[in-house]
Coordinates of N, CA and C in Angstrom, one line a residue:
X279 N 68.9 148.4 70.3 CA 68.1 147.3 70.9 C 67.9 147.5 72.4
X280 N 66.8 147.0 72.9 CA 66.5 147.1 74.3 C 67.4 146.1 75.1
X281 N 67.7 145.0 74.4 CA 68.5 143.9 75.1 C 70.0 144.2 74.9
X282 N 70.7 144.2 76.0 CA 72.1 144.3 76.0 C 72.7 143.1 76.6
X283 N 73.6 142.4 75.8 CA 74.2 141.2 76.3 C 75.4 141.6 77.1
X284 N 75.4 141.1 78.4 CA 76.6 141.4 79.3 C 77.4 140.1 79.3
X285 N 78.6 140.2 78.9 CA 79.5 139.1 78.9 C 80.3 139.1 80.3
X286 N 80.4 137.9 80.8 CA 81.1 137.7 82.1 C 82.6 137.8 81.8
X287 N 83.3 138.3 82.8 CA 84.8 138.3 82.6 C 85.3 136.9 82.7
X288 N 86.5 136.7 82.1 CA 87.1 135.4 82.1 C 87.2 134.8 83.5
X289 N 86.7 133.6 83.6 CA 86.8 132.9 84.9 C 85.6 133.2 85.8
X290 N 84.7 134.0 85.4 CA 83.5 134.3 86.2 C 82.2 133.9 85.4
X291 N 81.6 132.8 85.9 CA 80.4 132.3 85.3 C 79.2 133.1 85.7
X292 N 78.2 133.1 84.9 CA 77.0 133.8 85.2 C 75.8 132.9 85.5
X293 N 75.6 131.8 84.8 CA 74.4 131.0 85.0 C 74.7 129.9 86.0
X294 N 73.6 129.4 86.6 CA 73.7 128.5 87.7 C 74.3 127.2 87.2
X295 N 74.1 126.8 86.0 CA 74.7 125.5 85.5 C 76.2 125.6 85.5
X296 N 76.7 126.8 85.0 CA 78.2 127.0 85.0 C 78.8 127.0 86.4
X297 N 78.0 127.7 87.3 CA 78.5 127.7 88.7 C 78.5 126.4 89.3
X298 N 77.5 125.6 89.1 CA 77.4 124.2 89.6 C 78.6 123.3 89.0
X299 N 78.8 123.5 87.8 CA 79.9 122.8 87.1 C 81.2 123.1 87.7
X300 N 81.4 124.4 87.9 CA 82.7 124.9 88.6 C 82.9 124.3 90.0
X301 N 81.8 124.3 90.7 CA 81.8 123.7 92.1 C 82.2 122.2 92.0
X302 N 81.6 121.5 91.0 CA 81.9 120.1 90.9 C 83.3 119.8 90.6
X303 N 83.9 120.7 89.6 CA 85.3 120.5 89.3 C 86.2 120.8 90.5
X304 N 85.9 121.8 91.2 CA 86.7 122.2 92.4 C 86.7 121.1 93.4
X305 N 85.5 120.4 93.6 CA 85.4 119.3 94.5 C 86.2 118.1 94.1
X306 N 86.2 117.8 92.8 CA 87.0 116.7 92.2 C 88.5 117.0 92.4
X307 N 88.9 118.3 92.1 CA 90.3 118.7 92.2 C 90.8 118.6 93.6
X308 N 89.9 119.0 94.6 CA 90.3 118.9 96.0 C 90.5 117.4 96.4
X309 N 89.7 116.6 95.9 CA 89.8 115.1 96.3 C 91.0 114.5 95.6
X310 N 91.3 114.9 94.4 CA 92.5 114.4 93.7 C 93.7 114.8 94.4
X311 N 93.8 116.1 94.9 CA 94.9 116.6 95.7 C 95.1 115.7 96.9
X312 N 94.0 115.4 97.6 CA 94.1 114.6 98.8 C 94.6 113.2 98.5
X313 N 94.1 112.6 97.4 CA 94.7 111.3 97.0 C 96.1 111.4 96.7
X314 N 96.6 112.5 96.0 CA 98.0 112.6 95.6 C 98.8 112.7 96.9
X315 N 98.3 113.3 97.9 CA 99.1 113.4 99.2 C 99.2 112.0 99.9
X316 N 98.2 111.2 99.7 CA 98.2 109.9 100.3 C 99.1 108.9 99.7
X317 N 99.3 109.0 98.4 CA 100.1 108.0 97.6 C 101.5 108.5 97.4
X318 N 102.5 107.8 97.9 CA 103.9 108.2 97.8 C 104.3 108.4 96.4
X319 N 105.0 109.5 96.1 CA 105.6 109.8 94.8 C 104.5 110.3 93.8
X320 N 103.3 110.4 94.2 CA 102.2 110.8 93.3 C 102.2 112.3 93.1
X321 N 102.8 113.1 94.0 CA 102.8 114.5 93.8 C 103.7 115.0 92.6
X322 N 104.6 114.1 92.2 CA 105.4 114.4 91.1 C 104.8 114.2 89.7
X323 N 103.6 113.5 89.8 CA 102.9 113.1 88.5 C 101.9 114.2 88.2
X324 N 101.8 114.5 86.9 CA 100.8 115.5 86.5 C 99.8 114.9 85.5
X325 N 98.6 115.3 85.5 CA 97.6 114.8 84.6 C 96.7 113.8 85.3
X326 N 95.4 114.0 85.2 CA 94.5 113.1 86.0 C 94.7 111.6 85.7
X327 N 94.8 111.3 84.4 CA 94.9 109.9 84.0 C 96.2 109.2 84.7
X328 N 97.3 110.0 84.6 CA 98.5 109.4 85.2 C 98.4 109.3 86.7
X329 N 97.8 110.3 87.3 CA 97.6 110.3 88.8 C 96.8 109.1 89.2
X330 N 95.7 108.9 88.5 CA 94.8 107.7 88.8 C 95.5 106.4 88.5
X331 N 96.3 106.3 87.5 CA 97.1 105.1 87.2 C 98.0 104.8 88.4
X332 N 98.7 105.9 88.8 CA 99.6 105.7 90.0 C 98.9 105.3 91.2
X333 N 97.7 105.8 91.5 CA 97.0 105.5 92.7 C 96.5 104.0 92.6
X334 N 96.0 103.6 91.4 CA 95.6 102.2 91.2 C 96.8 101.3 91.4
X335 N 97.9 101.6 90.9 CA 99.1 100.7 91.1 C 99.5 100.6 92.5
X336 N 99.4 101.7 93.3 CA 99.7 101.7 94.7 C 98.7 100.9 95.5
X337 N 97.4 101.0 95.2 CA 96.4 100.2 95.9 C 96.6 98.7 95.6
X338 N 96.9 98.4 94.3 CA 97.1 97.0 94.0 C 98.4 96.4 94.7
X339 N 99.4 97.3 94.8 CA 100.6 96.9 95.6 C 100.3 96.6 97.0
X340 N 99.4 97.5 97.6 CA 99.0 97.3 99.0 C 98.2 96.0 99.2
X341 N 97.4 95.7 98.2 CA 96.6 94.5 98.3 C 97.5 93.3 98.2
X342 N 98.5 93.3 97.4 CA 99.4 92.2 97.3 C 100.2 92.0 98.6
X343 N 100.6 93.1 99.2 CA 101.3 93.1 100.5 C 100.4 92.4 101.6
X344 N 99.2 92.8 101.6 CA 98.2 92.3 102.6 C 98.1 90.8 102.4
X345 N 97.9 90.4 101.1 CA 97.8 88.9 100.8 C 99.0 88.2 101.2
X346 N 100.2 88.7 100.9 CA 101.5 88.1 101.3 C 101.6 87.9 102.8
X347 N 101.4 89.0 103.5 CA 101.5 89.0 105.0 C 100.5 88.1 105.6
X348 N 99.3 88.0 105.0 CA 98.3 87.1 105.5 C 98.7 85.7 105.4
X349 N 99.3 85.3 104.3 CA 99.8 84.0 104.1 C 101.0 83.7 105.0
X350 N 101.8 84.6 105.2 CA 102.9 84.5 106.2 C 102.4 84.2 107.6
X351 N 101.4 85.1 108.0 CA 100.9 84.9 109.3 C 100.1 83.6 109.5
X352 N 99.4 83.2 108.4 CA 98.7 81.9 108.5 C 99.7 80.8 108.6
X353 N 100.9 80.9 108.0 CA 101.9 79.8 108.1 C 102.5 79.8 109.5
X354 N 102.6 80.9 110.1 CA 103.2 81.0 111.5 C 102.2 80.5 112.5
X355 N 100.9 80.9 112.3 CA 99.8 80.5 113.2 C 98.7 79.9 112.4
X356 N 98.7 78.6 112.1 CA 97.7 78.0 111.3 C 96.3 77.9 111.9
X357 N 96.3 78.1 113.2 CA 94.9 78.1 113.9 C 94.1 79.3 113.6
X358 N 94.7 80.3 113.1 CA 93.9 81.6 112.8 C 93.3 81.4 111.4
X359 N 92.0 81.6 111.3 CA 91.3 81.5 110.0 C 91.4 82.8 109.2
X360 N 92.0 82.8 108.1 CA 92.1 84.0 107.2 C 91.2 83.8 106.0
X361 N 90.3 82.8 106.0 CA 89.4 82.6 104.9 C 88.5 83.8 104.6
X362 N 88.1 84.6 105.6 CA 87.3 85.7 105.3 C 88.0 86.9 104.8
X363 N 89.4 86.8 104.7 CA 90.2 88.0 104.3 C 89.9 88.3 102.8
X364 N 89.7 87.3 102.0 CA 89.4 87.5 100.6 C 88.1 88.3 100.4
X365 N 87.1 87.9 101.2 CA 85.9 88.7 101.1 C 86.0 90.1 101.6
X366 N 86.8 90.2 102.7 CA 87.0 91.6 103.3 C 87.7 92.5 102.3
X367 N 88.7 92.0 101.6 CA 89.5 92.7 100.6 C 88.9 92.8 99.2
X368 N 87.9 91.9 99.0 CA 87.3 91.9 97.7 C 88.3 91.3 96.6
X369 N 89.2 90.5 97.1 CA 90.2 90.0 96.1 C 89.6 89.0 95.2
X370 N 88.6 88.2 95.6 CA 88.0 87.2 94.7 C 87.2 88.0 93.6
X371 N 86.5 89.0 94.0 CA 85.8 89.8 93.0 C 86.7 90.4 92.0
X372 N 87.9 90.9 92.5 CA 88.9 91.6 91.7 C 89.4 90.6 90.7
X373 N 89.8 89.4 91.1 CA 90.4 88.5 90.2 C 89.3 88.0 89.1
X374 N 88.1 87.9 89.6 CA 87.0 87.5 88.6 C 86.8 88.6 87.6
X375 N 86.9 89.9 88.0 CA 86.7 91.0 87.1 C 87.9 91.0 86.1
X376 N 89.1 90.8 86.6 CA 90.3 90.8 85.7 C 90.2 89.7 84.7
X377 N 89.7 88.5 85.0 CA 89.6 87.4 84.1 C 88.5 87.7 83.1
X378 N 87.4 88.5 83.4 CA 86.4 88.8 82.5 C 86.8 89.8 81.5
X379 N 87.7 90.6 81.8 CA 88.1 91.7 80.9 C 89.2 91.3 80.0

C-alpha cells in the first residue's frame, strides 16, 4: 500500500490535540507541585485527590485561625469594625454553601 502508518515512540505524541493535552497536564502538574510546596506536610502525600483534600483542610484551618484572631482582636479593641471581614474572606458564602450541600 502507498500509505504507511508511522507510530510515534512511547511518550512522543504526533497530533496537535495530544500535544495540547500533554501541555495542559504539565501545566496542571506544575501548579499542583507549587501548591504542595505551599502547604505544610503536603509533600508527603501522593495522589491528586489526597493532595487536594490536604490543601482544602489547610485553607479551612487558616480561615478558622483568621476568624478566631479577628474575634480576639475585636474583643481587645471593640472600636475596630471587623464586619467587613466575613465579606472579605467569603465566610458567609462558604457557610451558606455548606448548609446547602
